[in-house]
Coordinates of C-alpha atoms in Angstrom, one line a residue:
Chain V
M6 CA 0.0 0.0 0.0
G7 CA 2.9 2.3 0.8
I8 CA 4.0 3.0 -2.8
L9 CA 0.6 3.8 -4.0
T10 CA -0.2 6.0 -1.1
R11 CA 3.0 7.9 -1.7
F12 CA 2.2 8.1 -5.4
M13 CA -1.4 9.4 -4.7
R14 CA 0.0 11.9 -2.3
R15 CA 2.5 13.1 -4.8
L16 CA -0.1 13.5 -7.5
K17 CA -2.4 15.3 -5.0
G18 CA 0.4 17.5 -4.0
T19 CA 1.0 18.3 -7.6
K20 CA -2.5 19.5 -8.2
D21 CA -2.4 21.6 -5.0
N22 CA 0.8 23.5 -5.7
G23 CA 1.4 22.9 -9.4
G24 CA 4.7 21.3 -8.3
S25 CA 7.3 19.1 -9.8
A26 CA 5.7 15.7 -10.1
Q27 CA 3.6 17.0 -13.0
E28 CA 6.8 17.8 -14.8
E29 CA 7.9 14.2 -14.6
I30 CA 5.2 13.3 -17.1
E31 CA 6.2 15.5 -19.8
G32 CA 5.5 16.6 -23.4
A33 CA 3.7 14.3 -25.7
L34 CA 2.9 11.6 -23.1
D35 CA 1.4 14.1 -20.7
H36 CA -0.6 15.7 -23.5
F37 CA -2.1 12.3 -24.4
I38 CA -2.9 11.5 -20.8
Q39 CA -4.5 14.9 -20.2
Q40 CA -6.7 14.4 -23.3
V41 CA -7.9 11.1 -21.9
E42 CA -8.5 12.6 -18.4
S43 CA -10.4 15.6 -19.8
K44 CA -13.1 13.2 -21.1
V45 CA -13.2 10.6 -18.3
K46 CA -16.1 11.4 -15.9
A47 CA -15.0 9.5 -12.8
R48 CA -12.5 12.1 -11.5
E49 CA -11.3 10.0 -8.6
M50 CA -10.0 7.5 -11.1
Y51 CA -7.6 10.0 -12.6
P52 CA -4.4 9.1 -10.6
L53 CA -4.7 5.4 -11.3
I54 CA -5.5 5.9 -15.0
R55 CA -2.7 8.4 -15.3
A56 CA -0.2 6.0 -13.6
E57 CA -1.2 3.1 -15.7
L58 CA -1.1 4.9 -19.1
Y59 CA 2.1 6.6 -18.1
D60 CA 3.8 3.3 -17.3
H61 CA 2.6 1.8 -20.6
M62 CA 3.8 4.7 -22.7
Q63 CA 7.1 5.1 -20.8
S64 CA 7.8 1.3 -21.3
R65 CA 7.3 1.9 -25.1
V66 CA 9.6 4.9 -25.0
D67 CA 12.3 2.9 -23.2
E68 CA 12.1 0.2 -25.8
E69 CA 12.2 2.6 -28.7
I70 CA 15.3 4.3 -27.2
R71 CA 17.0 0.9 -26.8
L72 CA 16.3 0.3 -30.5
G73 CA 18.1 3.6 -31.3
A74 CA 15.3 6.2 -31.6
S75 CA 15.6 9.7 -30.2
L76 CA 13.5 10.7 -27.2
A77 CA 11.2 12.8 -29.3
D78 CA 10.7 10.0 -31.8
A79 CA 10.2 7.5 -29.1
E80 CA 7.5 9.6 -27.4
A81 CA 5.8 10.2 -30.7
A82 CA 5.8 6.5 -31.4
A83 CA 4.4 5.7 -27.9
V84 CA 1.5 8.2 -28.4
R85 CA 0.9 6.9 -32.0
Q86 CA 0.6 3.3 -30.7
M87 CA -1.9 4.3 -28.1
G88 CA -4.5 5.3 -30.7
E89 CA -7.2 8.0 -30.3
P90 CA -7.2 9.4 -26.7
L91 CA -10.9 10.3 -26.9
E92 CA -11.8 6.8 -27.9
T93 CA -9.8 5.5 -25.0
A94 CA -11.7 7.9 -22.7
R95 CA -15.0 6.9 -24.2
Q96 CA -14.3 3.3 -23.5
L97 CA -13.1 4.0 -20.0
N98 CA -16.3 5.9 -19.3
K99 CA -18.2 2.7 -20.1
V100 CA -16.4 1.0 -17.3
H101 CA -16.0 3.8 -14.7
R102 CA -19.6 4.9 -14.4
A103 CA -22.5 4.6 -11.9
R104 CA -23.8 1.1 -11.7
W105 CA -27.5 0.6 -11.2
P106 CA -28.6 -2.6 -9.4
W107 CA -31.7 -3.0 -11.6
L108 CA -32.4 -6.6 -10.6
L109 CA -32.3 -5.7 -7.0
W110 CA -34.6 -2.8 -7.6
L111 CA -37.0 -4.9 -9.6
L112 CA -37.2 -7.5 -6.7
L113 CA -37.7 -4.6 -4.2
V114 CA -40.6 -3.3 -6.3
V115 CA -42.1 -6.8 -6.2
W116 CA -41.5 -7.1 -2.4
I117 CA -43.0 -3.7 -1.6
S118 CA -46.0 -4.4 -3.9
I119 CA -46.5 -7.7 -1.9
S120 CA -46.3 -5.7 1.3
C121 CA -48.9 -3.0 0.2
L122 CA -51.2 -5.6 -1.3
T123 CA -51.1 -7.7 1.9
M124 CA -52.0 -4.7 3.9
Y125 CA -54.9 -4.0 1.6
I126 CA -56.2 -7.6 1.8
Y127 CA -55.8 -7.5 5.6
E128 CA -58.1 -4.4 5.7
M129 CA -60.7 -6.1 3.4
K130 CA -61.3 -8.8 6.0
P131 CA -64.8 -8.7 7.5
S132 CA -63.8 -8.0 11.1
D133 CA -61.2 -5.4 10.4
P134 CA -61.3 -2.8 13.2
Y135 CA -59.0 -0.3 11.6
G136 CA -61.0 1.0 8.6
L137 CA -59.2 1.8 5.3
S138 CA -56.5 3.9 6.8
L139 CA -53.8 1.3 7.3
T140 CA -53.0 0.7 3.6
T141 CA -53.0 4.4 2.9
K142 CA -50.7 5.1 5.8
H143 CA -48.5 2.1 4.8
I144 CA -48.2 3.4 1.2
Y145 CA -47.6 6.9 2.5
M146 CA -44.8 5.7 4.8
M147 CA -43.3 3.7 1.8
G148 CA -43.3 7.0 -0.1
I149 CA -41.4 8.7 2.8
G150 CA -39.1 5.7 2.9
M151 CA -38.4 6.1 -0.8
I152 CA -37.3 9.7 -0.3
F153 CA -35.1 8.6 2.6
F154 CA -33.7 5.8 0.3
M155 CA -32.8 8.3 -2.4
V156 CA -31.2 10.7 0.0
I157 CA -29.0 7.9 1.5
C158 CA -28.2 6.7 -2.0
A159 CA -26.9 10.2 -2.8
I160 CA -24.5 10.6 0.1
D161 CA -21.1 9.0 -0.6
Y162 CA -20.9 6.1 1.9
R163 CA -17.2 6.9 2.6
K164 CA -18.4 10.0 4.5
W165 CA -19.9 7.5 7.1
L166 CA -16.4 6.1 8.0
N167 CA -15.6 8.6 10.7
K168 CA -19.1 8.7 12.0
G169 CA -19.0 5.3 13.7
M170 CA -18.6 6.5 17.2
F171 CA -21.1 9.3 16.6
I172 CA -23.8 6.8 15.4
L173 CA -23.1 4.5 18.4
M174 CA -23.3 7.3 20.9
L175 CA -26.4 8.8 19.3
I176 CA -28.3 5.5 19.4
L177 CA -27.2 4.8 23.0
A178 CA -28.2 8.4 24.1
T179 CA -31.6 7.9 22.4
M180 CA -32.0 4.6 24.3
V181 CA -31.3 6.4 27.6
A182 CA -33.7 9.2 26.6
A183 CA -36.4 6.6 25.8
Q184 CA -35.9 5.0 29.2
M185 CA -36.2 8.4 31.0
F186 CA -38.8 10.2 28.9
G187 CA -40.4 7.5 26.8
M188 CA -43.9 6.1 27.1
K189 CA -44.9 2.5 27.4
V190 CA -47.4 1.1 24.9
N191 CA -48.1 -2.6 25.2
G192 CA -44.9 -3.2 27.0
H193 CA -42.8 -1.4 24.3
T194 CA -41.1 1.9 25.1
F195 CA -41.6 4.7 22.5
L196 CA -39.8 8.0 22.4
N197 CA -41.8 11.0 21.4
L198 CA -39.8 13.1 18.8
G199 CA -42.5 15.8 18.6
F200 CA -44.9 16.4 15.7
N201 CA -46.9 13.4 16.9
T202 CA -44.0 11.1 15.9
Y203 CA -43.0 8.2 18.1
I204 CA -40.1 5.8 17.6
N205 CA -39.6 2.4 18.9
I206 CA -35.9 2.9 19.3
F207 CA -35.2 -0.5 20.9
S208 CA -36.5 -2.5 17.9
L209 CA -34.8 -0.1 15.4
S210 CA -31.4 0.1 17.0
P211 CA -29.6 -3.1 16.2
F212 CA -28.6 -2.2 12.7
P213 CA -27.3 1.4 13.4
L214 CA -25.4 0.0 16.4
L215 CA -23.8 -2.8 14.3
L216 CA -23.1 -0.3 11.5
G217 CA -21.5 2.1 14.1
L218 CA -19.4 -0.6 15.5
Y219 CA -18.2 -1.7 12.1
L220 CA -17.4 1.8 11.0
W221 CA -15.6 2.6 14.3
Y222 CA -13.5 -0.5 14.1
T223 CA -12.6 0.1 10.5
Q224 CA -11.5 3.6 11.4
I225 CA -9.4 2.4 14.4
Q226 CA -7.7 -0.1 12.0
Q227 CA -6.8 2.7 9.6
Q228 CA -5.6 5.2 12.2
S229 CA -3.0 3.7 14.3
T230 CA -1.3 0.5 15.4
S231 CA 0.2 1.7 18.7
S232 CA -2.9 1.6 20.9
L233 CA -4.9 -0.8 18.8
K234 CA -5.4 -3.4 21.5
R235 CA -6.7 -0.9 24.0
K236 CA -9.1 0.6 21.4
E237 CA -10.3 -2.9 20.5
W238 CA -11.1 -3.7 24.2
K239 CA -12.9 -0.3 24.5
L240 CA -15.0 -1.1 21.5
L241 CA -15.7 -4.6 22.9
F242 CA -16.9 -3.1 26.1
I243 CA -19.1 -0.5 24.4
S244 CA -20.6 -3.2 22.2
M245 CA -21.9 -4.9 25.4
V246 CA -23.8 -1.8 26.6
P247 CA -26.8 -2.2 24.3
I248 CA -27.3 -5.8 25.5
L249 CA -28.1 -4.4 29.0
F250 CA -30.7 -2.1 27.5
Y251 CA -32.3 -4.9 25.5
V252 CA -32.4 -7.2 28.6
Y253 CA -33.9 -4.5 30.7
E254 CA -36.5 -3.9 28.1
L255 CA -37.1 -7.6 27.5
R256 CA -36.4 -7.2 23.8
F257 CA -35.7 -10.7 22.8
F258 CA -35.7 -10.2 19.1
A259 CA -33.3 -7.2 19.3
I260 CA -31.0 -9.2 21.7
M261 CA -30.9 -12.1 19.3
I262 CA -30.3 -10.1 16.2
Y263 CA -27.8 -7.7 17.8
M264 CA -25.8 -10.5 19.4
T265 CA -25.7 -12.7 16.3
G266 CA -24.5 -9.6 14.3
L267 CA -22.0 -8.9 17.0
V268 CA -20.5 -12.4 16.9
L269 CA -20.3 -12.2 13.1
L270 CA -18.5 -8.8 13.4
W271 CA -16.1 -10.1 16.0
S272 CA -15.3 -13.2 14.1
K273 CA -14.3 -11.0 11.1
W274 CA -12.7 -7.9 12.5
L275 CA -11.7 -8.7 16.0
R276 CA -10.4 -12.1 15.0
I277 CA -11.8 -15.1 16.9
S278 CA -10.1 -15.3 20.3
W279 CA -11.2 -18.0 22.8
K280 CA -10.6 -15.6 25.6
R281 CA -13.1 -13.1 24.2
I282 CA -15.6 -15.7 23.2
G283 CA -15.3 -17.2 26.7
I284 CA -16.0 -13.8 28.3
F285 CA -18.9 -13.3 26.0
I286 CA -20.5 -16.7 26.7
G287 CA -19.9 -16.1 30.4
M288 CA -21.7 -12.8 30.4
L289 CA -24.5 -14.3 28.3
C290 CA -25.0 -17.1 30.9
I291 CA -25.0 -14.8 33.8
G292 CA -27.4 -12.4 32.1
G293 CA -29.7 -15.2 30.9
L294 CA -29.9 -16.9 34.3
S295 CA -30.5 -13.6 36.2
L296 CA -33.2 -12.8 33.6
L297 CA -34.8 -16.1 34.1
A298 CA -34.7 -15.9 37.9
S299 CA -36.1 -12.4 38.0
S300 CA -39.0 -12.5 35.6
D301 CA -42.2 -14.6 35.8
Y302 CA -43.1 -13.4 32.3
I303 CA -40.0 -15.0 30.8
R304 CA -40.5 -18.2 32.7
R305 CA -44.1 -18.4 31.4
R306 CA -42.9 -17.7 27.8
L307 CA -40.3 -20.4 28.0
I308 CA -42.8 -22.9 29.4
S309 CA -45.2 -22.0 26.6
W310 CA -42.4 -22.5 24.0
M311 CA -41.5 -25.9 25.5
E312 CA -45.1 -27.0 25.5
Y313 CA -45.4 -26.4 21.8
G314 CA -42.0 -27.6 20.9
I315 CA -41.9 -30.7 23.1
F316 CA -45.5 -31.7 23.9
Q317 CA -47.4 -30.0 21.1
G318 CA -49.8 -28.7 23.7
E319 CA -52.6 -26.1 23.5
G320 CA -52.5 -22.4 24.3
K321 CA -52.8 -21.6 28.0
G322 CA -53.9 -18.0 27.7
G323 CA -52.4 -15.1 29.8
D324 CA -49.0 -13.8 28.7
S325 CA -48.5 -16.5 26.1
Y326 CA -51.8 -15.9 24.3
V327 CA -50.3 -14.2 21.2
Y328 CA -47.4 -16.7 21.2
D329 CA -49.8 -19.7 21.3
Q330 CA -52.3 -18.3 18.8
T331 CA -49.5 -17.5 16.3
R332 CA -48.3 -21.1 16.3
A333 CA -51.8 -22.4 16.1
A334 CA -52.5 -20.2 13.1
L335 CA -49.4 -21.5 11.3
T336 CA -50.4 -25.1 11.9
E337 CA -54.0 -24.5 10.8
A338 CA -53.1 -22.7 7.6
G339 CA -52.6 -25.9 5.6
W340 CA -51.2 -26.0 2.1
L341 CA -53.8 -23.7 0.5
G342 CA -54.8 -21.5 3.4
H343 CA -58.2 -20.0 4.4
G344 CA -58.7 -17.6 1.5
L345 CA -59.9 -14.1 1.7
T346 CA -63.1 -14.7 3.7
D347 CA -61.7 -16.1 7.0
T348 CA -60.2 -13.8 9.5
L349 CA -57.3 -14.3 11.8
H350 CA -57.7 -12.8 15.3
I351 CA -54.3 -12.1 16.7
P352 CA -53.3 -8.8 18.3
Y353 CA -50.7 -6.6 16.5
L354 CA -50.9 -8.9 13.5
F355 CA -50.4 -6.0 11.1
S356 CA -47.4 -4.6 12.9
E357 CA -45.6 -7.9 13.8
N358 CA -46.9 -10.8 11.9
M359 CA -48.0 -10.0 8.4
T360 CA -46.0 -12.9 7.1
L361 CA -48.2 -15.2 9.3
F362 CA -51.3 -13.4 7.8
I363 CA -50.1 -14.3 4.3
I364 CA -49.5 -17.9 5.3
Y365 CA -52.9 -18.1 7.0
T366 CA -54.6 -16.6 4.0
F367 CA -52.7 -18.2 1.1
G368 CA -51.4 -21.3 2.8
W369 CA -48.0 -22.8 3.2
I370 CA -47.6 -22.6 -0.6
G371 CA -48.1 -18.8 -0.3
G372 CA -45.5 -18.8 2.5
L373 CA -43.0 -20.8 0.5
L374 CA -43.4 -18.4 -2.5
L375 CA -42.9 -15.5 -0.2
L376 CA -39.7 -17.1 1.1
A377 CA -38.5 -17.8 -2.4
V378 CA -38.9 -14.1 -3.4
F379 CA -37.1 -13.0 -0.2
G380 CA -34.3 -15.6 -0.7
L381 CA -33.8 -14.3 -4.2
L382 CA -33.7 -10.7 -2.9
V383 CA -31.0 -11.6 -0.3
G384 CA -29.1 -13.8 -2.7
V385 CA -28.9 -10.9 -5.2
M386 CA -27.7 -8.7 -2.4
Y387 CA -24.8 -11.1 -1.6
R388 CA -23.9 -11.5 -5.2
L389 CA -23.8 -7.7 -5.8
A390 CA -21.6 -7.3 -2.6
A391 CA -19.1 -9.9 -3.9
N392 CA -18.5 -7.7 -7.0
V393 CA -17.4 -4.7 -4.9
K394 CA -13.6 -4.3 -4.5
H395 CA -13.6 -1.5 -1.9
E396 CA -13.3 -3.2 1.5
L397 CA -15.3 -0.7 3.5
G398 CA -18.1 -0.7 0.9
R399 CA -18.1 -4.5 0.6
G400 CA -18.3 -4.7 4.4
I401 CA -21.3 -2.3 4.6
M402 CA -23.1 -4.3 1.8
R403 CA -22.5 -7.6 3.5
L404 CA -23.7 -6.1 6.9
A405 CA -26.9 -4.9 5.2
A406 CA -27.6 -8.2 3.5
T407 CA -26.7 -10.2 6.6
Y408 CA -29.0 -8.0 8.7
M409 CA -31.9 -8.6 6.4
M410 CA -31.3 -12.3 6.3
L411 CA -30.9 -12.5 10.1
H412 CA -34.1 -10.7 10.7
A413 CA -36.0 -13.0 8.4
V414 CA -34.3 -16.2 9.7
L415 CA -34.9 -15.3 13.4
Y416 CA -38.5 -14.5 12.7
I417 CA -39.1 -17.7 10.8
L418 CA -37.4 -19.8 13.5
G419 CA -39.6 -18.1 16.1
L420 CA -42.7 -18.6 14.0
T421 CA -42.0 -22.3 13.5
N422 CA -41.3 -22.7 17.3
V423 CA -37.6 -23.6 16.9
I424 CA -36.6 -20.7 19.2
P425 CA -38.7 -18.9 21.8
L426 CA -39.3 -15.7 19.9
N427 CA -42.4 -14.0 18.8
G428 CA -43.0 -11.4 16.1
G429 CA -40.4 -9.2 14.5
G430 CA -41.7 -9.8 11.0
M431 CA -40.0 -10.0 7.7
P432 CA -38.3 -6.8 6.4
L433 CA -40.7 -4.2 5.0
L434 CA -43.7 -6.5 5.2
S435 CA -45.3 -5.2 8.3
Y436 CA -46.9 -1.9 9.3
G437 CA -44.8 0.7 11.1
G438 CA -43.2 3.9 9.9
G439 CA -39.9 3.6 11.9
N440 CA -39.3 0.1 10.5
I441 CA -40.0 1.1 7.0
I442 CA -37.6 4.1 7.2
L443 CA -34.9 1.8 8.8
W444 CA -35.2 -0.8 6.0
M445 CA -35.0 2.0 3.4
F446 CA -31.9 3.3 5.1
V447 CA -30.4 -0.2 5.0
L448 CA -31.2 -0.7 1.4
G449 CA -30.2 2.9 0.5
L450 CA -26.8 2.4 2.0
F451 CA -26.4 -0.9 0.2
C452 CA -27.3 0.6 -3.2
N453 CA -25.1 3.6 -2.5
V454 CA -22.0 1.4 -2.3
Y455 CA -22.9 -0.6 -5.4
I456 CA -23.7 2.5 -7.5
R457 CA -20.2 3.9 -6.8
K458 CA -18.3 0.6 -7.1
D459 CA -16.5 1.4 -10.4
M460 CA -16.0 5.1 -9.7
I461 CA -13.8 4.7 -6.6
P462 CA -10.1 3.8 -6.9
V463 CA -9.1 0.6 -5.1
M464 CA -5.5 -0.3 -4.8
K465 CA -3.9 -3.6 -3.8
S466 CA -0.2 -3.4 -3.6
T467 CA 2.7 -5.9 -3.2
T468 CA 4.3 -3.7 -0.5
Chain T
M4 CA -2.0 -9.6 -44.4
K5 CA -3.9 -7.4 -41.9
I6 CA -6.8 -8.8 -39.9
S7 CA -10.0 -6.8 -40.1
K8 CA -10.5 -4.5 -37.0
E9 CA -14.0 -5.9 -36.5
L10 CA -12.8 -9.5 -36.5
L11 CA -10.2 -8.6 -33.9
K12 CA -12.6 -6.6 -31.8
G13 CA -14.9 -9.6 -31.2
S14 CA -12.1 -11.7 -29.8
T15 CA -10.0 -9.3 -27.7
T16 CA -11.5 -10.5 -24.4
L17 CA -10.6 -14.1 -25.3
L18 CA -7.1 -13.0 -26.3
V19 CA -6.5 -11.0 -23.2
L20 CA -7.8 -13.8 -20.9
S21 CA -5.7 -16.4 -22.7
M22 CA -2.6 -14.3 -22.3
L23 CA -3.3 -13.8 -18.6
E24 CA -3.9 -17.6 -18.1
Q25 CA -0.2 -18.1 -18.9
Q26 CA 1.1 -15.7 -16.3
P27 CA 0.2 -12.4 -14.6
M28 CA 1.1 -9.4 -16.8
Y29 CA 1.0 -5.7 -17.0
G30 CA -0.6 -3.9 -19.9
Y31 CA 2.5 -3.2 -22.0
Q32 CA 3.9 -6.8 -21.4
L33 CA 0.5 -8.2 -22.5
I34 CA 0.5 -6.2 -25.8
K35 CA 4.1 -7.3 -26.6
R36 CA 3.4 -10.9 -25.8
L37 CA 0.3 -10.9 -28.0
E38 CA 2.3 -9.4 -30.9
Q39 CA 5.0 -12.0 -30.5
R40 CA 2.6 -15.0 -30.1
S41 CA 0.6 -13.9 -33.2
S42 CA 3.7 -12.9 -35.3
S43 CA 2.4 -9.3 -35.2
V44 CA -1.0 -10.3 -36.7
F45 CA -2.9 -9.2 -33.6
T46 CA -1.9 -5.5 -33.1
L47 CA -4.3 -3.6 -30.9
K48 CA -4.4 0.2 -30.6
E49 CA -2.8 0.1 -27.2
G50 CA -5.1 2.6 -25.5
T51 CA -8.0 0.2 -26.1
L52 CA -6.5 -2.5 -24.0
Y53 CA -7.1 -0.7 -20.7
P54 CA -10.9 -0.4 -20.9
I55 CA -10.9 -4.1 -21.6
L56 CA -8.8 -4.9 -18.6
H57 CA -10.8 -2.5 -16.4
T58 CA -14.0 -4.1 -17.5
L59 CA -12.6 -7.6 -16.7
E60 CA -11.4 -6.2 -13.3
S61 CA -14.8 -4.6 -12.5
E62 CA -16.5 -8.0 -13.2
G63 CA -14.1 -9.9 -11.1
Q64 CA -12.5 -11.8 -13.9
V65 CA -9.1 -10.4 -13.3
E66 CA -7.5 -8.9 -10.2
A67 CA -4.8 -6.2 -10.2
I68 CA -1.8 -5.6 -7.9
W69 CA 0.2 -2.4 -7.9
S70 CA 4.0 -2.5 -7.5
E71 CA 7.0 -0.3 -8.3
A72 CA 9.2 -1.1 -11.3
D73 CA 11.7 1.1 -13.1
G74 CA 10.8 3.9 -10.8
R75 CA 7.2 3.9 -11.9
Q76 CA 4.0 2.5 -10.5
R77 CA 2.9 -0.6 -12.4
K78 CA -0.4 -2.4 -12.4
T79 CA -0.1 -6.2 -12.9
Y80 CA -3.2 -8.2 -13.8
H81 CA -3.8 -11.9 -12.9
L82 CA -6.7 -14.2 -13.8
T83 CA -9.2 -15.1 -11.1
D84 CA -11.3 -18.4 -10.9
K85 CA -14.2 -16.4 -12.4
G86 CA -11.9 -15.3 -15.2
R87 CA -10.8 -18.9 -15.8
K88 CA -14.4 -20.0 -16.1
L89 CA -15.1 -17.2 -18.6
L90 CA -12.1 -18.2 -20.6
Q91 CA -13.4 -21.8 -20.9
E92 CA -16.7 -20.5 -22.0
K93 CA -15.1 -18.1 -24.6
K94 CA -12.9 -20.9 -25.8
A95 CA -15.9 -23.2 -26.3
E96 CA -17.8 -20.5 -28.1
W97 CA -14.8 -19.9 -30.3
D98 CA -14.4 -23.6 -31.1
L99 CA -18.1 -23.7 -32.1
F100 CA -17.7 -20.6 -34.2
R101 CA -14.5 -21.8 -35.9
G102 CA -15.9 -25.2 -36.6
S103 CA -19.1 -23.8 -38.1
L104 CA -17.2 -21.3 -40.2
D105 CA -14.9 -24.0 -41.5
R106 CA -17.9 -26.1 -42.5
V107 CA -19.6 -23.2 -44.3
I108 CA -16.6 -22.1 -46.3
G109 CA -15.6 -25.7 -47.1
E110 CA -12.3 -26.0 -45.4
V111 CA -13.3 -29.2 -43.5

């Protein structure tokens, strides 16, 4: 990396003060390169294109001189062999341009259409208590989400690099504020942002926290090596703090998704260390046992899960009512479902369990088709991420794709009673403005990286 | 005898991938090796090589490493597994094309 960094710095210095490096690329060669550059649109690629073309032409000059040509003749021959500079620039513009992930966008349109259509069908049901406002609000929030998506797409993702700590602290501060000033609705804490806007920060926070940790760690790696260990431990400590909030708030879904994401991040960036994993598992056991000992609610939830999982029992009512009904609805759906006339009576269905509603209405076949579309969506995301050379960008894309996949996998494992989780929903499928905006942020960030993939210089060096 | 530009244009990716299959090369080296191997029949306008290499790099078929040589920065390309797969496909395509062409013009 050293040589290239020096070279880039040298070229940058040249531009700043019109200095001597420019003079190294002289006369005819320089004129040719400038003509190419003047027509290449991806300005950040200039230093690398310049270096490569210069090396090529200078190699030709050296050979011509070895064969007995004068310097002027050798340079003229080098330029002549290169062909038309504007044609080279035109061809380079075909490569170094914005890349639009059309297939992903098409799949997203399909997914969002399924989401809006499901909401519409849900409201058509005979016993719907919510009138025709849900679909309208859902589409309205999708519209706001689209604006958010476009704004995130427009901001160069590399500007996020030094914002990791800020994102972490902002989310943690919002969690504290929610604890202090928030209001409880059905056991969930909402923070009032004013203008009649309430956010469920605890369910929205895992992705920004994981993103903040990733960005902060990447920044630490780039900055220094002297106090790297100390900074890593600091980061490790801070990464534990949200778990305390989630446990206190009994946010099982958030705990699962955040901790799974955390383990994946550690295994990649903090390198797997048995000592750290031991500490992590130890903390998990202590936290889990104290939670189990302190909460009747959790004990009842676990018993309910075991009854379904082990004894295939019936619902017992009380705290586990939603939990029991959800599993019963899944079992009763059958291959073809109950169609549009039968209604599913489960609280918060539209905000937590629209996937279940689809399965109940269109059967297991409908559920499998839904999973197929989602699998395709995530598969395309991973494939696009693999084509990105910029490490930070590729990391962000993989984080976004993994977060989407984790969310869906945990929800499905909960729904099928493999793990004791309830609700959470598939990305973008359920009602809820905050959730829609978060998913649009995740997808906007993902597309942002892909769009710029061929306009950003990436250098791998032997030294 | 000179080869038609259009004929060469359709096979440059195959030629570049074939060259890189033998060993990693930088642009100028690739051009020279191509000229030598084809007894100067395949002579590209050298500026057109880089968009081809950059396209292959963008699609993950080749990877590039920067190093310092002769006091200059040099970008050396090498074939990836994806590139090897593409090369096999291009070779199969070329064999089919050549066989069909030979049959039509009566060489075989």
